[in-house]
Short mmCIF file of C-alpha atoms in Angstrom, two decimals:
data_model
loop_
_atom_site.label_atom_id
_atom_site.label_comp_id
_atom_site.label_asym_id
_atom_site.label_seq_id
_atom_site.Cartn_x
_atom_site.Cartn_y
_atom_site.Cartn_z
CA MET A 82 -58.15 15.25 -31.21
CA THR A 83 -57.13 17.38 -28.24
CA PRO A 84 -53.40 17.98 -27.88
CA GLU A 85 -51.59 16.03 -25.19
CA PRO A 86 -51.43 17.89 -21.85
CA LEU A 87 -48.08 19.45 -20.91
CA ILE A 88 -48.10 17.70 -17.54
CA SER A 89 -50.01 14.50 -17.00
CA LEU A 90 -50.18 12.52 -13.75
CA ARG A 91 -51.80 9.12 -13.43
CA GLY A 92 -52.33 7.16 -10.23
CA LEU A 93 -49.64 9.06 -8.32
CA THR A 94 -49.18 7.91 -4.73
CA LYS A 95 -46.90 9.03 -1.92
CA ARG A 96 -46.55 7.67 1.58
CA PHE A 97 -44.52 9.20 4.41
CA GLY A 98 -43.94 6.42 6.93
CA GLY A 99 -47.41 5.39 8.05
CA PHE A 100 -49.11 8.42 6.50
CA GLN A 101 -50.59 8.11 3.02
CA ALA A 102 -50.08 11.66 1.69
CA LEU A 103 -51.40 11.07 -1.83
CA HIS A 104 -53.90 8.45 -2.96
CA GLY A 105 -53.67 7.80 -6.69
CA ILE A 106 -53.78 11.33 -8.12
CA ASP A 107 -54.80 11.86 -11.76
CA LEU A 108 -54.20 15.38 -13.03
CA ASP A 109 -53.68 16.99 -16.42
CA VAL A 110 -52.26 20.45 -16.97
CA GLU A 111 -52.74 21.83 -20.48
CA ALA A 112 -50.01 24.00 -21.98
CA GLY A 113 -50.75 27.67 -21.35
CA SER A 114 -53.30 27.01 -18.64
CA VAL A 115 -53.40 27.98 -14.98
CA VAL A 116 -54.39 25.22 -12.58
CA VAL A 117 -54.95 26.25 -8.97
CA LEU A 118 -54.89 23.68 -6.16
CA ILE A 119 -56.92 24.53 -3.08
CA GLY A 120 -57.80 22.61 0.03
CA PRO A 121 -57.30 22.50 3.79
CA SER A 122 -53.80 22.25 5.30
CA GLY A 123 -52.43 18.74 5.15
CA SER A 124 -54.59 17.82 2.16
CA GLY A 125 -51.51 16.99 0.07
CA LYS A 126 -51.39 20.07 -2.21
CA SER A 127 -47.73 20.85 -1.51
CA THR A 128 -46.75 17.20 -1.67
CA LEU A 129 -48.50 16.88 -5.03
CA ILE A 130 -46.81 19.94 -6.50
CA ARG A 131 -43.42 18.68 -5.26
CA CYS A 132 -44.08 15.33 -6.90
CA ILE A 133 -44.27 17.11 -10.26
CA ASN A 134 -40.57 18.09 -10.11
CA GLY A 135 -39.32 15.28 -7.90
CA LEU A 136 -38.48 17.29 -4.79
CA VAL A 137 -40.72 14.63 -3.32
CA ARG A 138 -40.35 11.29 -5.08
CA PRO A 139 -43.71 9.66 -5.82
CA ASP A 140 -43.93 6.01 -4.74
CA SER A 141 -45.95 4.84 -7.73
CA GLY A 142 -47.94 6.10 -10.68
CA SER A 143 -46.77 7.81 -13.82
CA LEU A 144 -45.77 11.31 -14.84
CA ARG A 145 -45.52 12.55 -18.41
CA VAL A 146 -44.16 15.97 -19.27
CA ALA A 147 -44.46 17.30 -22.81
CA GLY A 148 -45.38 13.84 -23.97
CA ARG A 149 -42.32 12.13 -22.47
CA PRO A 150 -42.59 9.72 -19.54
CA VAL A 151 -40.40 10.54 -16.52
CA ASP A 152 -38.51 7.69 -14.87
CA LEU A 153 -39.58 8.25 -11.25
CA GLY A 154 -36.56 6.45 -9.81
CA ASP A 155 -33.86 8.25 -11.81
CA GLU A 156 -32.40 11.32 -10.10
CA GLY A 157 -30.73 12.36 -13.38
CA ALA A 158 -34.12 12.39 -15.11
CA TRP A 159 -35.56 14.54 -12.31
CA GLN A 160 -32.63 16.95 -12.54
CA ARG A 161 -33.20 17.38 -16.28
CA LEU A 162 -36.92 17.83 -15.69
CA ARG A 163 -36.32 20.55 -13.09
CA THR A 164 -34.54 22.68 -15.67
CA GLU A 165 -37.80 22.60 -17.67
CA ILE A 166 -40.23 23.17 -14.80
CA GLY A 167 -39.60 26.10 -12.51
CA MET A 168 -40.72 26.39 -8.91
CA VAL A 169 -41.48 29.27 -6.58
CA PHE A 170 -41.64 28.58 -2.85
CA GLN A 171 -43.48 30.09 0.06
CA ASP A 172 -40.26 31.30 1.69
CA TYR A 173 -38.74 32.78 -1.52
CA ALA A 174 -35.51 30.83 -0.91
CA LEU A 175 -33.20 33.19 -2.73
CA PHE A 176 -29.54 32.41 -2.11
CA PRO A 177 -28.51 34.93 0.58
CA HIS A 178 -24.78 34.79 -0.19
CA LEU A 179 -25.25 35.78 -3.85
CA THR A 180 -26.41 39.08 -5.36
CA VAL A 181 -29.83 39.24 -6.97
CA LEU A 182 -28.13 39.19 -10.37
CA ARG A 183 -26.02 36.15 -9.53
CA ASN A 184 -29.10 34.41 -8.12
CA MET A 185 -30.59 34.80 -11.58
CA THR A 186 -27.58 33.97 -13.74
CA LEU A 187 -26.09 30.94 -11.96
CA THR A 188 -28.40 28.24 -13.32
CA PRO A 189 -28.98 29.69 -16.80
CA MET A 190 -25.18 29.78 -17.24
CA ARG A 191 -24.68 26.24 -15.95
CA ARG A 192 -27.74 24.52 -17.41
CA LEU A 193 -28.73 26.51 -20.50
CA GLY A 194 -25.15 27.26 -21.51
CA LEU A 195 -25.66 31.03 -21.64
CA SER A 196 -22.58 33.23 -21.50
CA ARG A 197 -22.30 35.56 -18.52
CA ALA A 198 -23.19 38.53 -20.70
CA GLU A 199 -26.25 36.82 -22.13
CA ALA A 200 -27.40 35.60 -18.72
CA GLU A 201 -26.94 39.05 -17.16
CA ALA A 202 -28.77 40.80 -19.99
CA GLN A 203 -31.65 38.36 -19.62
CA ALA A 204 -31.67 38.77 -15.83
CA ARG A 205 -31.72 42.58 -16.04
CA ALA A 206 -34.57 42.50 -18.56
CA LEU A 207 -36.59 40.18 -16.31
CA LEU A 208 -35.88 42.30 -13.23
CA ALA A 209 -37.04 45.38 -15.12
CA ARG A 210 -40.27 43.56 -15.93
CA VAL A 211 -41.06 43.27 -12.20
CA GLY A 212 -39.78 46.75 -11.37
CA LEU A 213 -36.61 45.62 -9.61
CA ALA A 214 -33.88 46.49 -12.13
CA HIS A 215 -32.29 48.81 -9.54
CA LYS A 216 -31.82 45.90 -7.10
CA ALA A 217 -29.64 43.74 -9.36
CA GLU A 218 -26.43 44.29 -7.41
CA ASP A 219 -28.01 43.97 -3.95
CA HIS A 220 -28.02 40.92 -1.76
CA PRO A 221 -31.46 39.43 -1.01
CA SER A 222 -31.34 40.65 2.59
CA ALA A 223 -31.66 44.21 1.27
CA LEU A 224 -35.03 43.39 -0.33
CA SER A 225 -38.50 43.20 1.23
CA GLY A 226 -40.36 39.90 1.28
CA GLY A 227 -42.50 40.89 -1.69
CA GLN A 228 -39.46 42.00 -3.67
CA GLN A 229 -37.65 38.74 -2.87
CA GLN A 230 -40.64 36.77 -4.06
CA ARG A 231 -40.76 38.73 -7.32
CA VAL A 232 -37.06 37.97 -7.81
CA ALA A 233 -37.78 34.29 -7.08
CA ILE A 234 -40.43 34.32 -9.82
CA VAL A 235 -38.18 35.89 -12.44
CA ARG A 236 -35.31 33.63 -11.33
CA ALA A 237 -37.55 30.71 -12.26
CA LEU A 238 -38.44 32.46 -15.56
CA ALA A 239 -34.75 32.90 -16.36
CA MET A 240 -34.58 29.16 -16.96
CA ARG A 241 -37.22 29.59 -19.71
CA PRO A 242 -39.34 26.84 -18.21
CA LYS A 243 -42.25 25.07 -19.88
CA ALA A 244 -44.27 25.50 -16.68
CA ILE A 245 -43.87 27.04 -13.23
CA LEU A 246 -45.07 25.51 -9.97
CA PHE A 247 -46.03 27.92 -7.20
CA ASP A 248 -46.18 26.60 -3.66
CA GLU A 249 -48.19 29.11 -1.62
CA PRO A 250 -46.21 32.03 -3.04
CA THR A 251 -47.97 34.69 -0.97
CA SER A 252 -48.43 32.91 2.35
CA ALA A 253 -45.33 34.37 3.96
CA LEU A 254 -45.89 37.93 2.74
CA ASP A 255 -47.27 41.10 4.30
CA PRO A 256 -50.78 41.92 3.02
CA GLU A 257 -49.57 45.02 1.19
CA THR A 258 -46.92 43.16 -0.80
CA ILE A 259 -49.17 40.24 -1.72
CA ALA A 260 -50.84 42.37 -4.40
CA ASP A 261 -47.50 43.05 -6.15
CA VAL A 262 -46.70 39.35 -6.34
CA LEU A 263 -50.19 38.45 -7.54
CA ASP A 264 -49.90 41.15 -10.21
CA VAL A 265 -46.73 39.54 -11.51
CA MET A 266 -48.48 36.16 -11.57
CA ARG A 267 -51.50 37.64 -13.39
CA GLY A 268 -49.08 39.02 -15.97
CA LEU A 269 -47.54 35.58 -16.44
CA ALA A 270 -50.98 34.04 -16.89
CA ARG A 271 -51.87 36.65 -19.52
CA ASP A 272 -48.65 35.81 -21.37
CA GLY A 273 -49.74 32.20 -21.54
CA THR A 274 -47.29 30.76 -18.97
CA THR A 275 -48.36 27.32 -17.80
CA MET A 276 -48.77 27.50 -14.04
CA VAL A 277 -49.73 25.13 -11.25
CA VAL A 278 -50.47 27.17 -8.16
CA VAL A 279 -51.10 26.09 -4.58
CA THR A 280 -52.68 29.06 -2.86
CA HIS A 281 -55.12 30.26 -0.25
CA GLU A 282 -55.85 33.37 -2.34
CA MET A 283 -59.32 32.42 -3.50
CA GLY A 284 -59.83 35.76 -5.24
CA PHE A 285 -56.76 35.06 -7.35
CA ALA A 286 -57.96 31.52 -8.07
CA ARG A 287 -61.38 32.78 -9.13
CA GLU A 288 -59.91 35.45 -11.38
CA VAL A 289 -56.91 33.75 -12.99
CA ALA A 290 -57.41 29.99 -12.87
CA ASP A 291 -58.58 28.07 -15.89
CA ARG A 292 -59.28 25.17 -13.58
CA VAL A 293 -59.51 24.88 -9.81
CA VAL A 294 -58.73 21.56 -8.15
CA PHE A 295 -60.01 20.93 -4.63
CA MET A 296 -58.03 18.40 -2.59
CA ALA A 297 -58.71 16.82 0.78
CA GLU A 298 -57.01 13.94 2.62
CA GLY A 299 -54.55 13.31 -0.18
CA ALA A 300 -57.10 12.96 -2.96
CA ILE A 301 -58.73 15.20 -5.56
CA VAL A 302 -62.31 15.72 -4.42
CA GLU A 303 -63.50 17.74 -7.38
CA GLU A 304 -62.22 20.03 -10.06
CA GLY A 305 -63.63 22.43 -12.59
CA PRO A 306 -63.67 26.00 -13.88
CA PRO A 307 -63.57 28.50 -10.99
CA ALA A 308 -67.11 29.77 -11.58
CA ALA A 309 -68.50 26.26 -11.29
CA LEU A 310 -66.35 25.11 -8.40
CA PHE A 311 -66.84 28.24 -6.31
CA GLY A 312 -70.42 28.86 -7.44
CA GLU A 313 -71.92 25.39 -7.42
CA PRO A 314 -69.64 22.93 -5.65
CA ARG A 315 -70.99 19.41 -6.11
CA HIS A 316 -69.27 17.71 -3.23
CA ALA A 317 -70.18 18.18 0.44
CA ARG A 318 -66.49 18.30 1.39
CA THR A 319 -65.90 21.18 -1.05
CA LYS A 320 -68.95 23.02 0.24
CA SER A 321 -67.82 22.76 3.84
CA PHE A 322 -64.28 23.94 2.94
CA LEU A 323 -65.57 26.91 0.96
CA SER A 324 -68.05 27.88 3.65
CA SER A 325 -65.24 27.83 6.23
CA LEU A 326 -63.48 30.63 4.30
CA ARG A 327 -64.23 34.25 4.99
CA PRO A 328 -66.66 35.61 2.39
CA GLU A 329 -64.23 38.34 1.33
CA ALA A 330 -61.59 35.69 0.61
CA LEU A 331 -63.85 34.30 -2.08
CA HIS A 332 -64.64 37.57 -3.78
CA ALA A 333 -61.41 39.53 -3.33
CA MET B 173 20.64 32.43 24.75
CA ASP B 174 24.03 31.06 23.85
CA LEU B 175 22.52 27.60 24.22
CA LEU B 176 19.77 28.31 21.68
CA VAL B 177 22.21 29.82 19.19
CA LYS B 178 24.56 26.85 19.57
CA ASN B 179 21.71 24.41 18.90
CA LEU B 180 20.09 26.49 16.18
CA PRO B 181 20.49 24.00 13.28
CA PHE B 182 19.10 21.23 15.50
CA ILE B 183 16.19 23.43 16.61
CA LEU B 184 15.39 24.48 13.06
CA GLN B 185 15.41 20.86 12.02
CA GLY B 186 12.85 20.06 14.74
CA LEU B 187 10.78 23.08 13.81
CA GLY B 188 10.85 21.98 10.16
CA MET B 189 9.67 18.53 11.20
CA THR B 190 6.81 20.01 13.25
CA LEU B 191 5.76 22.20 10.34
CA ALA B 192 5.93 19.27 7.91
CA LEU B 193 3.92 17.12 10.31
CA SER B 194 1.38 19.91 10.81
CA LEU B 195 0.96 20.75 7.14
CA THR B 196 0.59 17.11 6.08
CA THR B 197 -1.90 16.45 8.86
CA LEU B 198 -3.88 19.62 8.17
CA LEU B 199 -4.07 18.75 4.50
CA PHE B 200 -5.31 15.21 5.16
CA VAL B 201 -7.72 16.34 7.86
CA THR B 202 -9.20 19.11 5.71
CA VAL B 203 -9.72 16.87 2.67
CA LEU B 204 -11.06 13.93 4.70
CA SER B 205 -13.31 16.12 6.86
CA GLY B 206 -14.84 17.79 3.82
CA LEU B 207 -15.41 14.48 2.10
CA LEU B 208 -16.81 12.64 5.14
CA GLY B 209 -18.87 15.66 6.22
CA VAL B 210 -20.53 15.85 2.79
CA LEU B 211 -21.11 12.08 2.68
CA ALA B 212 -22.81 12.36 6.06
CA THR B 213 -25.41 14.72 4.61
CA LEU B 214 -26.23 12.73 1.45
CA ARG B 215 -29.49 10.82 1.32
CA PHE B 216 -27.83 7.39 1.09
CA ARG B 217 -28.35 5.77 4.46
CA SER B 218 -25.49 3.30 4.13
CA LEU B 219 -22.99 6.13 3.54
CA ARG B 220 -24.30 8.05 6.52
CA VAL B 221 -23.96 4.98 8.74
CA LEU B 222 -20.40 4.42 7.48
CA VAL B 223 -19.40 8.00 8.35
CA ARG B 224 -21.13 7.68 11.74
CA VAL B 225 -19.06 4.60 12.54
CA TRP B 226 -15.84 6.37 11.46
CA VAL B 227 -16.66 9.43 13.54
CA GLU B 228 -17.62 7.54 16.70
CA LEU B 229 -14.73 5.10 16.40
CA PHE B 230 -11.88 7.58 16.04
CA ARG B 231 -13.35 10.46 18.01
CA ASP B 232 -13.88 8.37 21.11
CA ILE B 233 -10.36 6.95 21.24
CA PRO B 234 -7.86 9.18 23.08
CA LEU B 235 -5.52 10.79 20.58
CA ILE B 236 -2.40 9.25 22.07
CA VAL B 237 -3.97 5.77 21.92
CA ASN B 238 -4.87 6.45 18.30
CA ILE B 239 -1.23 7.22 17.47
CA PHE B 240 0.08 4.20 19.40
CA LEU B 241 -2.49 2.02 17.69
CA VAL B 242 -1.28 3.07 14.25
CA PHE B 243 2.39 2.91 15.28
CA PHE B 244 2.28 -0.53 16.90
CA VAL B 245 -0.61 -2.25 15.08
CA ALA B 246 0.06 -1.15 11.50
CA PRO B 247 3.26 -3.27 11.27
CA LEU B 248 1.20 -6.32 12.33
CA ALA B 249 -1.02 -5.65 9.32
CA GLY B 250 2.05 -5.53 7.10
CA LEU B 251 2.17 -1.73 6.95
CA ASP B 252 5.61 -0.56 7.93
CA LEU B 253 5.04 3.11 8.67
CA THR B 254 7.82 5.47 9.70
CA PRO B 255 7.15 7.32 12.98
CA PHE B 256 6.39 10.44 10.91
CA TRP B 257 3.64 8.69 8.93
CA ALA B 258 2.31 6.82 11.95
CA VAL B 259 1.77 10.14 13.71
CA THR B 260 0.30 11.74 10.58
CA VAL B 261 -2.16 8.87 10.10
CA GLY B 262 -3.08 8.75 13.80
CA LEU B 263 -3.71 12.50 13.95
CA SER B 264 -5.58 12.45 10.64
CA LEU B 265 -7.93 9.67 11.76
CA TRP B 266 -8.79 11.54 14.94
CA GLY B 267 -8.89 14.94 13.23
CA SER B 268 -11.08 13.76 10.34
CA ALA B 269 -13.59 12.22 12.75
CA ASN B 270 -13.93 15.55 14.55
CA GLY B 271 -13.71 17.61 11.36
CA ALA B 272 -16.39 15.56 9.60
CA GLU B 273 -18.75 16.29 12.46
CA ILE B 274 -18.06 20.03 12.18
CA VAL B 275 -18.63 20.00 8.40
CA ARG B 276 -21.77 17.88 8.73
CA SER B 277 -23.35 20.12 11.34
CA GLY B 278 -22.39 23.23 9.34
CA LEU B 279 -24.06 21.87 6.21
CA ASN B 280 -27.12 20.76 8.15
CA ALA B 281 -27.47 24.25 9.61
CA VAL B 282 -28.11 25.69 6.13
CA PRO B 283 -31.92 25.95 5.91
CA ARG B 284 -33.46 23.07 4.01
CA HIS B 285 -35.27 25.38 1.59
CA GLN B 286 -31.89 26.50 0.24
CA TRP B 287 -31.19 22.97 -0.88
CA GLN B 288 -34.70 22.61 -2.27
CA SER B 289 -34.71 25.80 -4.26
CA ALA B 290 -31.25 25.03 -5.68
CA ALA B 291 -32.40 21.56 -6.68
CA ALA B 292 -35.65 22.96 -8.08
CA LEU B 293 -33.62 25.15 -10.46
CA GLY B 294 -32.03 22.02 -11.87
CA LEU B 295 -28.61 22.25 -10.21
CA LYS B 296 -26.81 18.93 -9.82
CA THR B 297 -26.02 17.63 -6.36
CA TRP B 298 -22.34 18.65 -6.49
CA GLU B 299 -23.31 22.10 -7.78
CA VAL B 300 -25.72 22.56 -4.87
CA TYR B 301 -22.86 21.79 -2.46
CA GLY B 302 -20.31 23.82 -4.39
CA PHE B 303 -22.31 26.97 -5.11
CA ILE B 304 -25.16 27.10 -2.61
CA THR B 305 -24.99 25.14 0.64
CA GLY B 306 -21.18 24.86 0.90
CA PRO B 307 -20.41 28.59 0.80
CA GLN B 308 -23.24 29.28 3.24
CA ALA B 309 -22.08 26.56 5.62
CA LEU B 310 -18.50 27.84 5.58
CA ARG B 311 -19.24 30.63 8.02
CA ALA B 312 -20.53 28.15 10.59
CA ILE B 313 -17.77 25.64 9.87
CA LEU B 314 -14.76 27.93 9.93
CA PRO B 315 -14.41 28.91 13.62
CA PRO B 316 -14.63 25.39 15.11
CA PHE B 317 -12.57 23.98 12.24
CA VAL B 318 -9.71 26.43 12.79
CA GLY B 319 -9.94 25.49 16.47
CA LEU B 320 -9.53 21.84 15.50
CA LEU B 321 -6.51 22.61 13.31
CA THR B 322 -4.90 24.52 16.17
CA LEU B 323 -5.41 21.52 18.44
CA LEU B 324 -3.84 19.27 15.82
CA ILE B 325 -0.74 21.46 15.54
CA GLN B 326 -0.35 21.27 19.31
CA ALA B 327 -0.94 17.53 19.18
CA THR B 328 1.96 17.00 16.75
CA SER B 329 4.12 17.22 19.90
CA LEU B 330 2.79 13.74 20.74
CA GLY B 331 5.10 12.60 17.94
CA ALA B 332 7.90 12.86 20.54
CA LEU B 333 6.44 9.75 22.21
CA VAL B 334 7.02 7.53 19.18
CA GLY B 335 10.37 9.07 18.32
CA VAL B 336 9.60 11.70 15.67
CA GLY B 337 12.33 14.33 15.90
CA GLU B 338 9.89 17.23 15.96
CA PHE B 339 10.18 20.54 17.78
CA PHE B 340 9.14 19.40 21.26
CA LYS B 341 11.36 16.30 21.07
CA VAL B 342 14.31 18.49 20.08
CA GLY B 343 13.64 20.65 23.12
CA GLN B 344 13.59 17.56 25.34
CA ILE B 345 16.89 16.34 23.92
CA ILE B 346 18.58 19.71 24.39
CA VAL B 347 17.43 19.85 28.02
CA GLU B 348 18.64 16.33 28.76
CA ARG B 349 21.93 16.74 26.92
CA THR B 350 22.74 20.06 28.59
CA THR B 351 21.83 18.73 32.02
CA MET B 352 24.10 15.72 31.60
CA MET B 353 27.01 17.25 29.65
CA GLU B 354 27.18 20.74 31.13
CA GLY B 355 25.71 20.14 34.57
CA TRP B 356 22.95 22.76 34.52
CA ASN B 357 19.24 22.44 33.77
CA PRO B 358 18.01 24.74 30.96
CA ALA B 359 14.39 23.44 31.12
CA PHE B 360 12.87 26.84 31.85
CA LEU B 361 14.64 28.53 28.96
CA VAL B 362 14.13 25.74 26.41
CA TYR B 363 10.52 24.93 27.21
CA GLY B 364 9.82 28.67 27.38
CA ALA B 365 11.10 28.98 23.80
CA VAL B 366 9.04 25.92 22.79
CA LEU B 367 5.94 27.49 24.35
CA VAL B 368 6.43 30.82 22.60
CA THR B 369 6.98 29.09 19.25
CA TYR B 370 3.80 26.98 19.48
CA PHE B 371 1.93 30.08 20.60
CA VAL B 372 3.15 32.08 17.60
CA ILE B 373 2.23 29.32 15.12
CA CYS B 374 -1.21 28.61 16.60
CA SER B 375 -2.21 32.21 17.21
CA GLY B 376 -1.11 32.96 13.64
CA LEU B 377 -3.51 30.29 12.41
CA SER B 378 -6.32 31.59 14.63
CA TRP B 379 -5.72 35.09 13.35
CA PHE B 380 -5.86 33.83 9.77
CA GLY B 381 -9.13 32.03 10.57
CA ARG B 382 -10.71 35.18 11.98
CA TRP B 383 -9.54 37.20 8.99
CA LEU B 384 -11.09 34.63 6.63
CA GLU B 385 -14.29 34.68 8.67
CA ARG B 386 -14.55 38.46 8.37
CA ARG B 387 -13.94 38.30 4.63
CA LEU B 388 -16.65 35.66 4.18
CA GLY B 389 -19.03 37.53 6.45
CA ARG B 390 -18.91 40.86 4.71
CA PRO B 391 -21.03 40.49 1.56
CA GLN B 392 -23.73 38.48 3.27
CA ALA B 393 -25.66 40.95 5.33
CA ARG B 394 -28.45 38.57 6.26
CA PRO B 395 -27.88 37.18 9.76
CA VAL B 396 -26.84 33.55 10.00
CA PRO B 397 -29.91 31.37 10.60
CA ALA B 398 -30.49 30.52 14.24
CA ALA B 399 -29.39 26.92 13.81
CA ALA B 400 -26.09 27.95 12.28
CA ALA B 401 -25.37 30.43 15.03
CA SER B 402 -24.52 27.58 17.37
CA PRO B 403 -22.07 25.48 15.35
CA ALA B 404 -20.54 22.30 16.66
CA PRO B 405 -18.24 23.13 19.54
CA ALA B 406 -14.53 22.75 18.85
CA PRO B 407 -13.42 19.33 20.00
CA GLN B 408 -11.28 18.95 23.08
CA LEU B 409 -8.11 16.95 23.25
CA PRO B 410 -8.96 13.67 24.91
#
């Protein structure tokens, strides 16, 4: 018997006014795996990833995390879930009025019950891991985009999450800093962190993903291991999307 | 000068009344504005509509009408308010309507991703307001809010119209009494002193506001987002 997936979605739908953003999504994310969502803009990737931690409330369907069902209508349940599932955004979204260290200690102190000393020690260790220990006392505005994004990743790690959702983490970055952020994410994948990643970095998807999911018009068109999905896409829609990408994007 | 010295206890009494009126009003307005402003940004539509009605209702009534309304209508509803409390309530209703709007627009000027990333970390709604969006909104809220408080201090002089013995009323009485009893009109001297006193109180508050603004501004080197750079304009006395 295969173990139950860490995250399991069944029949998830979301409508914004007259626009059906998600049509009955089924998706499983195994513990320790990296699932990459790709697809054209407006295909529902970001909406889907936000439905996993309730930043967007699904209209119907079911969500199970670590074997427990999540009550989709209960904000308290979502708040508890968010302490277990981290998220990294496109625009880093560090808190500009707090130092890097305080950005990383605020929630662990309030949610995990760490003392200030414990939270700061943890934060400094995590910052050292991404080469930013010397920036602990700075405010985010003193950091480059790539550095801010690395802080955002370790800020999510500081909550010791079961999984981390990445919503286009490199889309807002300069080309030269993208590599640093992808390196950090590769490291996480090697360490067995469960990750769901929305990205346009096809090279990263090919290299790191255990499974690639292609979405279009609010539905999953096809999914599979990267070699199969990139090498022999079955669906015409997937083929046309992949052929619209620059060749180097696929093999980077 | 002799006149002012002779009336000093009376003047101090009026000044005390003005300060009491101001402090009570400022306290009510600050608490109510914060509360209503936050309610106006929550996702519950009914609460937002309720705040909207409050804001439009009391903001669009001239301040003096607001005070008269409370003073003359409250007794009909069985509420026997002293002139002091009638003025306090009238000013607070008007002030909170304007203040709520300042707080709401300040909170809304904080980029949405700040709220999202705070929520995504598992912070509760009140923690997001208390630790993340509130402190960031404060810089946009403070200047127009201090402006509003200054207006309210000036507006306490309207208390004279319903018989509160505040500073301006005391000045009026001294002018009338001196004109009638001693046969000369000290209006220039008395109202000059009244003017200087209001100026000192209000400019003191403005100075305090600017000092607070500088203190808040210092650690946050990142420029205020474009939306927050144009906060709600300070309301005008109707």
